[in-house]
CSV table of C-alpha atoms in Angstrom, one decimal:
chain,number,residue,atom,x,y,z
A,1,MET,CA,15.2,-10.7,35.7
A,2,ARG,CA,13.0,-8.6,37.8
A,3,ASN,CA,15.0,-9.2,40.9
A,4,GLU,CA,18.2,-8.4,39.1
A,5,TRP,CA,16.8,-5.1,37.9
A,6,LYS,CA,15.8,-4.2,41.4
A,7,ASN,CA,19.1,-4.9,43.0
A,8,ASN,CA,21.9,-3.8,40.7
A,9,ASN,CA,22.1,-0.1,40.3
A,10,PRO,CA,18.5,-0.1,39.0
A,11,ASP,CA,18.1,3.5,37.8
A,12,GLN,CA,21.0,3.3,35.4
A,13,GLN,CA,19.2,0.5,33.8
A,14,ILE,CA,15.9,2.4,33.3
A,15,LYS,CA,16.2,4.2,30.0
A,16,PRO,CA,14.0,6.1,27.6
A,17,TYR,CA,11.5,3.6,26.1
A,18,LYS,CA,12.7,1.0,23.6
A,19,LYS,CA,10.5,-1.6,21.9
A,20,GLU,CA,13.1,-4.4,22.6
A,21,VAL,CA,13.1,-4.1,26.4
A,22,ASP,CA,10.7,-6.0,28.7
A,23,TYR,CA,9.3,-3.0,30.5
A,24,SER,CA,7.5,0.2,29.7
A,25,TYR,CA,6.1,3.4,31.3
A,26,THR,CA,3.0,5.2,32.1
A,27,LEU,CA,3.7,8.9,31.9
A,28,GLY,CA,1.3,11.2,33.8
A,29,ALA,CA,-0.9,10.7,36.8
A,30,PHE,CA,-4.1,9.4,35.1
A,31,PRO,CA,-2.6,6.3,33.3
A,32,THR,CA,-0.3,5.6,36.4
A,33,TYR,CA,-3.4,5.5,38.6
A,34,GLU,CA,-5.1,3.2,36.2
A,35,LEU,CA,-2.0,0.9,36.0
A,36,ILE,CA,-1.9,0.6,39.8
A,37,LYS,CA,-5.6,0.1,40.2
A,38,ALA,CA,-6.2,-2.4,37.4
A,39,ASN,CA,-3.0,-4.4,37.2
A,40,PRO,CA,-0.7,-3.8,40.3
A,41,LYS,CA,1.1,-7.1,39.8
A,42,VAL,CA,3.0,-5.8,36.8
A,43,VAL,CA,4.2,-2.6,38.4
A,44,ARG,CA,7.9,-2.4,39.1
A,45,LYS,CA,7.7,1.0,40.8
A,46,VAL,CA,6.0,4.3,40.7
A,47,ILE,CA,8.1,7.5,40.4
A,48,VAL,CA,7.0,10.9,41.5
A,49,HIS,CA,8.6,14.3,41.0
A,50,SER,CA,9.2,16.5,44.0
A,51,GLY,CA,6.8,19.1,42.5
A,52,TYR,CA,3.9,16.7,42.5
A,53,THR,CA,1.2,18.1,44.8
A,54,ASP,CA,-1.1,15.1,45.4
A,55,ILE,CA,1.4,12.7,46.8
A,56,GLU,CA,-0.7,11.5,49.7
A,57,ASN,CA,-3.5,9.9,47.6
A,58,LEU,CA,-0.9,8.2,45.4
A,59,GLU,CA,1.1,6.9,48.4
A,60,LYS,CA,-2.1,5.5,50.0
A,61,LEU,CA,-3.0,3.7,46.8
A,62,CYS,CA,0.5,2.3,46.4
A,63,ASN,CA,0.5,1.1,50.0
A,64,GLU,CA,-2.9,-0.6,49.5
A,65,LYS,CA,-1.7,-2.3,46.3
A,66,LYS,CA,1.8,-3.1,47.7
A,67,VAL,CA,3.6,-1.1,45.0
A,68,THR,CA,6.9,0.6,45.5
A,69,ILE,CA,6.8,4.4,45.2
A,70,GLU,CA,9.8,6.7,45.1
A,71,GLN,CA,10.6,10.4,44.6
A,72,ASN,CA,13.2,10.8,41.8
A,73,ASP,CA,13.3,13.9,39.7
A,74,LYS,CA,16.2,12.8,37.6
A,75,LEU,CA,14.7,9.5,36.6
A,76,ILE,CA,11.3,11.0,35.7
A,77,ALA,CA,13.1,13.6,33.5
A,78,LYS,CA,15.1,10.8,31.9
A,79,ILE,CA,12.2,8.6,30.8
A,80,SER,CA,9.6,11.3,29.9
A,81,ASP,CA,9.8,13.6,26.9
A,82,LYS,CA,7.4,16.1,28.4
A,83,GLU,CA,8.6,18.7,30.9
A,84,ASN,CA,5.4,18.6,32.9
A,85,CYS,CA,5.4,14.9,33.8
A,86,TYR,CA,5.2,14.5,37.5
A,87,VAL,CA,4.2,10.9,37.9
A,88,ALA,CA,5.3,7.8,36.0
A,89,GLY,CA,4.9,4.1,36.5
A,90,VAL,CA,7.5,1.5,35.4
A,91,PHE,CA,5.8,-1.8,34.5
A,92,ASP,CA,6.6,-5.3,33.1
A,93,LYS,CA,5.2,-6.0,29.7
A,94,PHE,CA,2.6,-8.6,29.8
A,95,SER,CA,0.4,-10.8,27.7
A,96,ASP,CA,-3.0,-12.3,28.4
A,97,ASP,CA,-5.1,-15.3,27.4
A,98,LEU,CA,-8.2,-14.1,25.6
A,99,ARG,CA,-11.4,-15.5,27.0
A,100,LYS,CA,-13.2,-18.1,25.0
A,101,ASP,CA,-16.6,-17.1,26.3
A,102,ARG,CA,-16.5,-13.4,25.5
A,103,PRO,CA,-16.6,-11.3,22.3
A,104,HIS,CA,-13.3,-10.1,20.8
A,105,ILE,CA,-12.0,-7.4,18.6
A,106,ALA,CA,-9.2,-8.4,16.3
A,107,LEU,CA,-7.0,-5.8,14.7
A,108,VAL,CA,-5.0,-6.9,11.6
A,109,ASN,CA,-1.7,-4.9,11.3
A,110,PRO,CA,-2.8,-1.6,13.0
A,111,SER,CA,0.0,0.9,12.2
A,112,ASN,CA,-0.7,3.9,14.3
A,113,MET,CA,0.1,4.0,18.1
A,114,GLY,CA,-2.4,6.7,18.8
A,115,ASN,CA,-5.2,4.9,17.0
A,116,LEU,CA,-4.3,1.6,18.8
A,117,GLY,CA,-4.5,3.3,22.2
A,118,THR,CA,-7.8,5.0,21.3
A,119,ILE,CA,-9.2,1.6,20.1
A,120,LEU,CA,-8.3,0.0,23.4
A,121,ARG,CA,-10.1,2.8,25.3
A,122,THR,CA,-13.1,2.5,22.9
A,123,ALA,CA,-13.3,-1.3,23.3
A,124,VAL,CA,-13.3,-1.1,27.1
A,125,GLY,CA,-15.8,1.8,26.8
A,126,PHE,CA,-18.3,-0.5,25.1
A,127,GLY,CA,-17.6,-3.5,27.3
A,128,ILE,CA,-15.3,-5.6,25.0
A,129,TYR,CA,-12.4,-6.8,27.2
A,130,ASP,CA,-10.6,-9.1,24.8
A,131,MET,CA,-8.4,-7.8,21.9
A,132,ALA,CA,-6.3,-9.8,19.4
A,133,ILE,CA,-3.6,-8.0,17.5
A,134,ILE,CA,-2.3,-9.6,14.4
A,135,LEU,CA,1.4,-8.7,13.7
A,136,PRO,CA,3.1,-6.8,12.3
A,137,GLY,CA,1.5,-3.9,14.1
A,138,ALA,CA,2.0,-0.8,16.2
A,139,ASP,CA,3.7,-1.4,19.5
A,140,ILE,CA,1.0,-1.8,22.2
A,141,PHE,CA,3.5,-1.0,25.0
A,142,ASN,CA,4.9,2.2,23.5
A,143,PRO,CA,4.2,5.0,26.1
A,144,LYS,CA,2.3,6.8,23.3
A,145,THR,CA,-0.1,3.9,22.9
A,146,VAL,CA,-0.4,3.6,26.7
A,147,ARG,CA,-1.2,7.3,27.0
A,148,SER,CA,-3.8,7.4,24.3
A,149,SER,CA,-5.5,4.2,25.8
A,150,MET,CA,-6.0,6.3,29.0
A,151,GLY,CA,-5.1,3.2,31.0
A,152,ALA,CA,-7.5,0.9,29.1
A,153,LEU,CA,-4.4,-1.3,28.3
A,154,PHE,CA,-4.5,-2.4,31.9
A,155,ARG,CA,-8.2,-3.2,31.9
A,156,ILE,CA,-8.3,-5.3,28.7
A,157,ASN,CA,-6.9,-8.8,27.9
A,158,HIS,CA,-4.7,-8.6,24.8
A,159,HIS,CA,-2.7,-11.1,22.9
A,160,LEU,CA,-0.4,-10.8,19.9
A,161,TYR,CA,-0.6,-13.3,17.0
A,162,GLN,CA,1.7,-13.9,14.1
A,163,SER,CA,-1.2,-14.4,11.7
A,164,PHE,CA,-4.9,-14.2,11.6
A,165,ASP,CA,-5.0,-18.0,11.1
A,166,GLU,CA,-3.2,-18.5,14.3
A,167,TYR,CA,-5.8,-16.5,16.1
A,168,HIS,CA,-8.8,-17.9,14.3
A,169,LYS,CA,-7.8,-21.6,15.0
A,170,GLN,CA,-7.9,-20.9,18.7
A,171,PHE,CA,-11.4,-19.4,18.7
A,172,LYS,CA,-13.4,-21.5,16.3
A,173,ASP,CA,-16.7,-20.8,18.2
A,174,HIS,CA,-16.5,-17.1,17.6
A,175,GLU,CA,-18.6,-15.9,14.7
A,176,ILE,CA,-16.4,-13.7,12.5
A,177,PHE,CA,-17.5,-10.3,11.2
A,178,THR,CA,-14.9,-8.5,9.0
A,179,PHE,CA,-15.3,-4.8,8.4
A,180,MET,CA,-14.5,-3.9,4.8
A,181,LEU,CA,-15.2,-1.2,2.3
A,182,ASN,CA,-16.4,-4.0,-0.1
A,183,GLY,CA,-18.2,-5.9,2.7
A,184,LYS,CA,-21.3,-7.8,1.4
A,185,LYS,CA,-23.7,-6.9,4.2
A,186,THR,CA,-24.4,-3.2,4.9
A,187,LEU,CA,-24.6,-2.4,8.6
A,188,ASP,CA,-28.1,-1.4,9.4
A,189,ILE,CA,-28.7,0.2,12.8
A,190,LYS,CA,-32.2,-1.1,12.9
A,191,ASP,CA,-31.4,-4.6,11.9
A,192,SER,CA,-27.7,-5.3,12.5
A,193,PRO,CA,-26.3,-8.9,12.6
A,194,LYS,CA,-26.9,-10.7,15.9
A,195,ALA,CA,-24.5,-13.0,17.5
A,196,ASN,CA,-23.7,-14.1,21.1
A,197,LEU,CA,-20.1,-14.9,20.6
A,198,TYR,CA,-18.4,-12.8,18.0
A,199,SER,CA,-15.1,-11.4,16.8
A,200,LEU,CA,-15.1,-8.0,15.0
A,201,VAL,CA,-12.2,-7.9,12.6
A,202,PHE,CA,-10.6,-4.6,11.3
A,203,GLY,CA,-7.7,-4.0,8.9
A,204,ASN,CA,-4.8,-1.6,8.6
A,205,GLU,CA,-5.5,2.2,8.5
A,206,ALA,CA,-4.2,2.6,4.9
A,207,THR,CA,-5.1,-0.7,3.3
A,208,GLY,CA,-8.0,-2.3,5.2
A,209,LEU,CA,-8.5,-6.0,5.1
A,210,ASP,CA,-7.4,-7.7,1.8
A,211,ASP,CA,-10.0,-9.6,-0.2
A,212,SER,CA,-9.1,-13.0,1.3
A,213,PHE,CA,-11.1,-11.8,4.4
A,214,LEU,CA,-14.3,-11.8,2.3
A,215,LYS,CA,-14.3,-15.6,2.6
A,216,ILE,CA,-14.1,-15.6,6.3
A,217,GLY,CA,-17.4,-15.2,8.2
A,218,THR,CA,-19.6,-12.2,7.3
A,219,SER,CA,-18.2,-9.1,5.7
A,220,ILE,CA,-19.7,-5.9,6.8
A,221,PHE,CA,-19.8,-2.4,5.2
A,222,ILE,CA,-20.5,0.6,7.4
A,223,PRO,CA,-22.6,2.9,5.2
A,224,GLN,CA,-20.7,6.2,4.4
A,225,SER,CA,-20.8,9.1,2.0
A,226,PRO,CA,-18.9,8.9,-1.3
A,227,ASP,CA,-17.3,12.2,-0.3
A,228,VAL,CA,-14.9,10.4,2.0
A,229,ASP,CA,-12.2,7.8,1.1
A,230,SER,CA,-13.2,5.8,4.2
A,231,LEU,CA,-14.0,6.3,7.9
A,232,ASN,CA,-11.0,6.6,10.2
A,233,LEU,CA,-10.1,3.2,11.7
A,234,THR,CA,-10.9,4.2,15.3
A,235,ILE,CA,-14.4,5.5,14.2
A,236,ALA,CA,-15.1,2.2,12.3
A,237,VAL,CA,-14.2,0.2,15.4
A,238,GLY,CA,-16.3,2.5,17.6
A,239,ILE,CA,-19.4,2.1,15.3
A,240,GLY,CA,-18.8,-1.7,15.1
A,241,ALA,CA,-18.4,-2.1,18.9
A,242,TYR,CA,-21.3,0.2,19.7
A,243,THR,CA,-23.7,-1.6,17.3
A,244,PHE,CA,-22.8,-5.1,18.4
A,245,THR,CA,-22.7,-4.4,22.1
A,246,SER,CA,-26.0,-2.5,22.1
A,247,ARG,CA,-28.0,-5.3,20.5
A,248,LYS,CA,-27.7,-7.8,23.3
B,1,MET,CA,-4.1,40.9,-1.2
B,2,ARG,CA,-4.2,37.9,-3.4
B,3,ASN,CA,-2.9,39.8,-6.5
B,4,GLU,CA,-0.2,41.4,-4.5
B,5,TRP,CA,0.9,37.9,-3.3
B,6,LYS,CA,1.0,36.7,-6.9
B,7,ASN,CA,3.1,39.5,-8.3
B,8,ASN,CA,5.6,40.6,-5.7
B,9,ASN,CA,8.4,38.0,-5.4
B,10,PRO,CA,5.7,35.6,-4.2
B,11,ASP,CA,7.8,32.6,-3.0
B,12,GLN,CA,9.6,34.7,-0.4
B,13,GLN,CA,6.2,35.5,1.1
B,14,ILE,CA,5.2,31.8,1.4
B,15,LYS,CA,6.5,30.7,4.8
B,16,PRO,CA,6.0,27.7,7.1
B,17,TYR,CA,2.4,27.8,8.4
B,18,LYS,CA,1.4,30.4,10.9
B,19,LYS,CA,-2.1,30.8,12.4
B,20,GLU,CA,-2.1,34.5,11.8
B,21,VAL,CA,-1.7,34.5,8.0
B,22,ASP,CA,-4.6,34.2,5.6
B,23,TYR,CA,-3.5,31.1,3.7
B,24,SER,CA,-2.6,27.5,4.5
B,25,TYR,CA,-1.4,24.3,2.9
B,26,THR,CA,-2.4,20.9,2.0
B,27,LEU,CA,0.7,18.6,2.3
B,28,GLY,CA,0.6,15.4,0.3
B,29,ALA,CA,-1.2,14.3,-2.8
B,30,PHE,CA,-4.4,13.1,-1.3
B,31,PRO,CA,-5.5,16.2,0.5
B,32,THR,CA,-4.3,18.4,-2.4
B,33,TYR,CA,-6.4,16.4,-4.9
B,34,GLU,CA,-9.4,16.9,-2.5
B,35,LEU,CA,-8.7,20.6,-2.3
B,36,ILE,CA,-8.7,21.0,-6.1
B,37,LYS,CA,-11.7,18.8,-6.7
B,38,ALA,CA,-13.9,20.2,-3.9
B,39,ASN,CA,-13.0,23.8,-3.6
B,40,PRO,CA,-10.9,25.0,-6.5
B,41,LYS,CA,-11.8,28.7,-6.1
B,42,VAL,CA,-9.7,29.0,-2.9
B,43,VAL,CA,-6.5,27.5,-4.4
B,44,ARG,CA,-3.6,29.9,-4.9
B,45,LYS,CA,-1.4,27.3,-6.5
B,46,VAL,CA,-0.3,23.7,-6.5
B,47,ILE,CA,3.3,22.9,-6.0
B,48,VAL,CA,5.0,19.7,-7.1
B,49,HIS,CA,8.5,18.3,-6.4
B,50,SER,CA,10.6,17.2,-9.3
B,51,GLY,CA,10.5,13.7,-7.9
B,52,TYR,CA,6.7,13.3,-8.1
B,53,THR,CA,5.9,10.5,-10.5
B,54,ASP,CA,2.2,11.1,-11.3
B,55,ILE,CA,2.4,14.6,-12.6
B,56,GLU,CA,0.2,14.0,-15.6
B,57,ASN,CA,-3.0,13.3,-13.8
B,58,LEU,CA,-2.4,16.2,-11.5
B,59,GLU,CA,-1.8,18.6,-14.3
B,60,LYS,CA,-4.9,17.4,-16.1
B,61,LEU,CA,-7.0,18.1,-13.0
B,62,CYS,CA,-5.4,21.5,-12.5
B,63,ASN,CA,-6.1,22.5,-16.1
B,64,GLU,CA,-9.7,21.4,-15.8
B,65,LYS,CA,-10.2,23.4,-12.6
B,66,LYS,CA,-8.1,26.4,-13.9
B,67,VAL,CA,-5.6,26.1,-11.0
B,68,THR,CA,-2.0,27.2,-11.3
B,69,ILE,CA,0.6,24.4,-10.9
B,70,GLU,CA,4.3,24.8,-10.6
B,71,GLN,CA,7.4,22.6,-9.9
B,72,ASN,CA,9.4,24.1,-7.1
B,73,ASP,CA,11.5,21.8,-4.9
B,74,LYS,CA,12.8,24.6,-2.7
B,75,LEU,CA,9.4,25.9,-1.9
B,76,ILE,CA,7.9,22.5,-1.1
B,77,ALA,CA,10.8,21.8,1.3
B,78,LYS,CA,10.3,25.1,2.9
B,79,ILE,CA,6.6,24.7,3.8
B,80,SER,CA,6.5,21.0,4.6
B,81,ASP,CA,8.1,19.4,7.7
B,82,LYS,CA,8.2,15.9,6.2
B,83,GLU,CA,10.9,14.9,3.8
B,84,ASN,CA,8.7,12.8,1.6
B,85,CYS,CA,6.1,15.5,0.7
B,86,TYR,CA,6.0,15.7,-3.1
B,87,VAL,CA,2.7,17.6,-3.6
B,88,ALA,CA,1.3,20.6,-1.8
B,89,GLY,CA,-1.5,23.1,-2.3
B,90,VAL,CA,-1.5,26.7,-1.1
B,91,PHE,CA,-5.0,27.9,-0.4
B,92,ASP,CA,-6.8,31.0,0.9
B,93,LYS,CA,-8.5,30.5,4.3
B,94,PHE,CA,-12.3,30.6,4.0
B,95,SER,CA,-15.5,30.6,6.0
B,96,ASP,CA,-18.9,29.4,5.0
B,97,ASP,CA,-22.5,30.1,5.9
B,98,LEU,CA,-24.1,27.1,7.6
B,99,ARG,CA,-27.3,25.9,5.9
B,100,LYS,CA,-30.5,26.5,7.8
B,101,ASP,CA,-32.2,23.5,6.4
B,102,ARG,CA,-29.6,20.8,7.2
B,103,PRO,CA,-28.4,19.2,10.4
B,104,HIS,CA,-25.3,20.5,12.1
B,105,ILE,CA,-22.5,19.4,14.4
B,106,ALA,CA,-21.3,22.1,16.9
B,107,LEU,CA,-18.0,21.6,18.6
B,108,VAL,CA,-17.5,23.7,21.8
B,109,ASN,CA,-13.8,24.5,22.3
B,110,PRO,CA,-12.2,21.5,20.6
B,111,SER,CA,-8.5,21.5,21.6
B,112,ASN,CA,-6.7,18.9,19.5
B,113,MET,CA,-6.0,19.5,15.8
B,114,GLY,CA,-5.9,15.8,15.0
B,115,ASN,CA,-9.2,15.2,16.6
B,116,LEU,CA,-10.8,18.2,14.8
B,117,GLY,CA,-9.6,16.9,11.5
B,118,THR,CA,-10.9,13.4,12.2
B,119,ILE,CA,-14.3,14.9,13.3
B,120,LEU,CA,-14.6,16.8,10.0
B,121,ARG,CA,-13.9,13.5,8.1
B,122,THR,CA,-16.4,11.6,10.3
B,123,ALA,CA,-19.1,14.2,9.8
B,124,VAL,CA,-18.8,14.1,6.0
B,125,GLY,CA,-18.6,10.3,6.2
B,126,PHE,CA,-22.0,10.2,7.8
B,127,GLY,CA,-23.5,12.9,5.6
B,128,ILE,CA,-23.4,16.0,7.9
B,129,TYR,CA,-22.0,18.9,5.9
B,130,ASP,CA,-22.4,21.8,8.3
B,131,MET,CA,-20.1,22.3,11.3
B,132,ALA,CA,-20.1,25.1,13.9
B,133,ILE,CA,-16.9,25.6,15.9
B,134,ILE,CA,-17.2,27.6,19.1
B,135,LEU,CA,-14.0,29.5,20.0
B,136,PRO,CA,-11.5,29.3,21.5
B,137,GLY,CA,-10.6,26.1,19.7
B,138,ALA,CA,-8.0,24.2,17.7
B,139,ASP,CA,-7.0,25.9,14.4
B,140,ILE,CA,-9.1,24.4,11.7
B,141,PHE,CA,-6.6,25.5,9.0
B,142,ASN,CA,-3.4,24.2,10.6
B,143,PRO,CA,-1.9,21.7,8.1
B,144,LYS,CA,-2.2,19.0,10.8
B,145,THR,CA,-6.0,19.5,10.9
B,146,VAL,CA,-6.2,19.6,7.1
B,147,ARG,CA,-4.2,16.4,6.9
B,148,SER,CA,-6.2,14.4,9.5
B,149,SER,CA,-9.5,15.6,7.8
B,150,MET,CA,-8.3,13.8,4.7
B,151,GLY,CA,-9.6,16.7,2.7
B,152,ALA,CA,-13.1,16.7,4.3
B,153,LEU,CA,-12.4,20.4,5.3
B,154,PHE,CA,-13.0,21.2,1.6
B,155,ARG,CA,-16.3,19.3,1.5
B,156,ILE,CA,-18.0,20.7,4.6
B,157,ASN,CA,-19.4,24.1,5.4
B,158,HIS,CA,-17.8,25.4,8.6
B,159,HIS,CA,-18.2,28.6,10.6
B,160,LEU,CA,-16.4,29.9,13.7
B,161,TYR,CA,-18.4,31.5,16.5
B,162,GLN,CA,-17.3,33.5,19.5
B,163,SER,CA,-19.9,31.9,21.7
B,164,PHE,CA,-22.5,29.1,21.7
B,165,ASP,CA,-25.1,31.8,22.1
B,166,GLU,CA,-24.0,33.5,18.9
B,167,TYR,CA,-24.4,30.2,17.0
B,168,HIS,CA,-27.6,29.2,18.7
B,169,LYS,CA,-29.4,32.5,18.0
B,170,GLN,CA,-28.8,32.1,14.3
B,171,PHE,CA,-30.3,28.6,14.1
B,172,LYS,CA,-33.4,28.6,16.4
B,173,ASP,CA,-35.2,26.0,14.3
B,174,HIS,CA,-32.5,23.4,15.0
B,175,GLU,CA,-33.3,21.0,17.9
B,176,ILE,CA,-30.3,20.9,20.2
B,177,PHE,CA,-28.8,17.6,21.5
B,178,THR,CA,-25.9,18.1,23.9
B,179,PHE,CA,-23.7,15.0,24.5
B,180,MET,CA,-22.7,14.9,28.2
B,181,LEU,CA,-21.5,12.4,30.7
B,182,ASN,CA,-24.3,13.5,33.0
B,183,GLY,CA,-26.8,13.7,30.1
B,184,LYS,CA,-30.4,13.0,31.1
B,185,LYS,CA,-31.4,10.8,28.3
B,186,THR,CA,-29.4,7.6,27.6
B,187,LEU,CA,-28.8,7.0,23.9
B,188,ASP,CA,-30.6,3.8,22.9
B,189,ILE,CA,-29.7,2.3,19.6
B,190,LYS,CA,-33.2,0.8,19.2
B,191,ASP,CA,-35.0,4.0,20.2
B,192,SER,CA,-32.8,7.1,19.8
B,193,PRO,CA,-34.2,10.6,19.7
B,194,LYS,CA,-35.8,11.5,16.3
B,195,ALA,CA,-35.5,14.9,14.8
B,196,ASN,CA,-35.5,16.3,11.3
B,197,LEU,CA,-33.4,19.4,11.9
B,198,TYR,CA,-30.9,19.0,14.7
B,199,SER,CA,-27.6,20.2,16.0
B,200,LEU,CA,-25.4,17.7,17.8
B,201,VAL,CA,-23.3,19.5,20.4
B,202,PHE,CA,-20.0,18.2,21.9
B,203,GLY,CA,-17.6,19.8,24.4
B,204,ASN,CA,-13.9,20.0,24.9
B,205,GLU,CA,-11.7,16.8,25.0
B,206,ALA,CA,-10.7,17.2,28.7
B,207,THR,CA,-13.7,19.0,30.2
B,208,GLY,CA,-16.7,18.2,28.1
B,209,LEU,CA,-19.7,20.6,28.2
B,210,ASP,CA,-20.3,22.5,31.4
B,211,ASP,CA,-23.6,22.0,33.3
B,212,SER,CA,-25.1,25.2,31.7
B,213,PHE,CA,-25.7,23.0,28.6
B,214,LEU,CA,-28.0,20.7,30.6
B,215,LYS,CA,-30.6,23.5,30.2
B,216,ILE,CA,-30.3,23.7,26.4
B,217,GLY,CA,-32.3,21.2,24.4
B,218,THR,CA,-32.0,17.5,25.2
B,219,SER,CA,-28.8,16.2,27.0
B,220,ILE,CA,-27.7,12.8,25.9
B,221,PHE,CA,-25.5,10.2,27.6
B,222,ILE,CA,-23.8,7.5,25.4
B,223,PRO,CA,-23.8,4.4,27.5
B,224,GLN,CA,-20.3,3.3,28.5
B,225,SER,CA,-18.5,1.1,30.9
B,226,PRO,CA,-17.4,2.5,34.3
B,227,ASP,CA,-13.9,1.2,33.4
B,228,VAL,CA,-13.2,4.2,31.2
B,229,ASP,CA,-13.2,7.8,32.2
B,230,SER,CA,-15.1,8.7,29.0
B,231,LEU,CA,-15.1,7.9,25.4
B,232,ASN,CA,-12.6,9.8,23.1
B,233,LEU,CA,-14.3,12.9,21.6
B,234,THR,CA,-14.0,11.7,18.1
B,235,ILE,CA,-15.7,8.4,19.0
B,236,ALA,CA,-18.5,10.2,20.7
B,237,VAL,CA,-19.1,12.4,17.7
B,238,GLY,CA,-18.9,9.2,15.5
B,239,ILE,CA,-21.6,7.4,17.5
B,240,GLY,CA,-23.8,10.6,17.7
B,241,ALA,CA,-23.5,11.3,14.0
B,242,TYR,CA,-24.1,7.6,13.0
B,243,THR,CA,-27.1,7.2,15.3
B,244,PHE,CA,-28.8,10.4,14.2
B,245,THR,CA,-28.1,10.0,10.5
B,246,SER,CA,-29.1,6.3,10.4
B,247,ARG,CA,-32.6,7.0,11.9
B,248,LYS,CA,-34.0,9.1,9.1
């Protein structure tokens, strides 16, 4: 598939992003650099616009990592929706095996691509490098998700599951903590739960986790004012990840 | 001004949102309910679409709070950009005096409206009800900000300042904590700074706070992996607010 793409009139086959296809894009210099540095083996090619002023550093990195780079103004205009995009990367979609010996974050049906990207960035920021996503959920490869992850998508192991059960069965040694508005244990910064191997589980932006999750592991409530409906999902993940990773 | 607007062919004068005008909108039932409940005195009127199914509860609340409600399909289509908006509120822009006896968050040049709204929601979520915004900055009254605040805009006191100095001079008793990637003190969940009256200061999404802020108060670094450029601004505010408010 990859060879075919490379040989047969390749640029006609690169189109604006679609969920169904087996490749996606980084749009902009920062995520493209992150792609090349963190995961060069999935890069199909790097495209630069003739107006890009820092071509030398990018060429040097591409040579080091053995990544194809080409100047192609038409192609970059075709795949990007922003006028001022001067660098893009085309990469194969990928999937990883989550590590059995490290903590995880599990997102059940996340619906917003911007949030999903921010959560990837936040997880990596706090040193959690394994993420389970329970489908249906926002498209992790949509360029919007990639952009808001600030390249963290290429630093983290992620895997998509059809159900929470499918995920849970594979990682029975992980202690489960579900974050819920009706969680039984209130998160206490001075005395939060301790675990060496854990999975922090968060629900959908609008609906959270349903009550069946109260029976799985320890359910946790992040204390919050009655003046808000709930915390934003990305904030809840941030507080959870920060609290658990800071307690080691 | 308000009376004039009410009497002279008012609906022609209500237009899609502009930064320059002295009113704005809540789009959707949730933020409109929050507007009426938390800050009824700024409401010009509530508009419902004929297809809205829960009119009785809304009418009851409007009557209780002495707020005008009208059905007007054309007007709601005119001001909202989403087809499925059935409830909107028109409200006067407002400004508050920040309280001298409560903690603050100060945002220096926040640039993204979605982030600003999420930060308002997060602040209220953690019980911080006073927010200073140092201009230039994202428009706090843009319907996008209002929407992402989930109505928290109407629960919090906010005030816009032309400079950090202008803000700082008014609140000399507040201990200043600046959140910076080169902050001198690393935030420690087990031993974070303690203060009764404090202001947590955060910079712009792209550039953070410049080095002049190292000389103001205590600069703080939130520990994070070298695999990310930085944490997202909303996450940094969330961690800061959570840590400080949980330590009381």
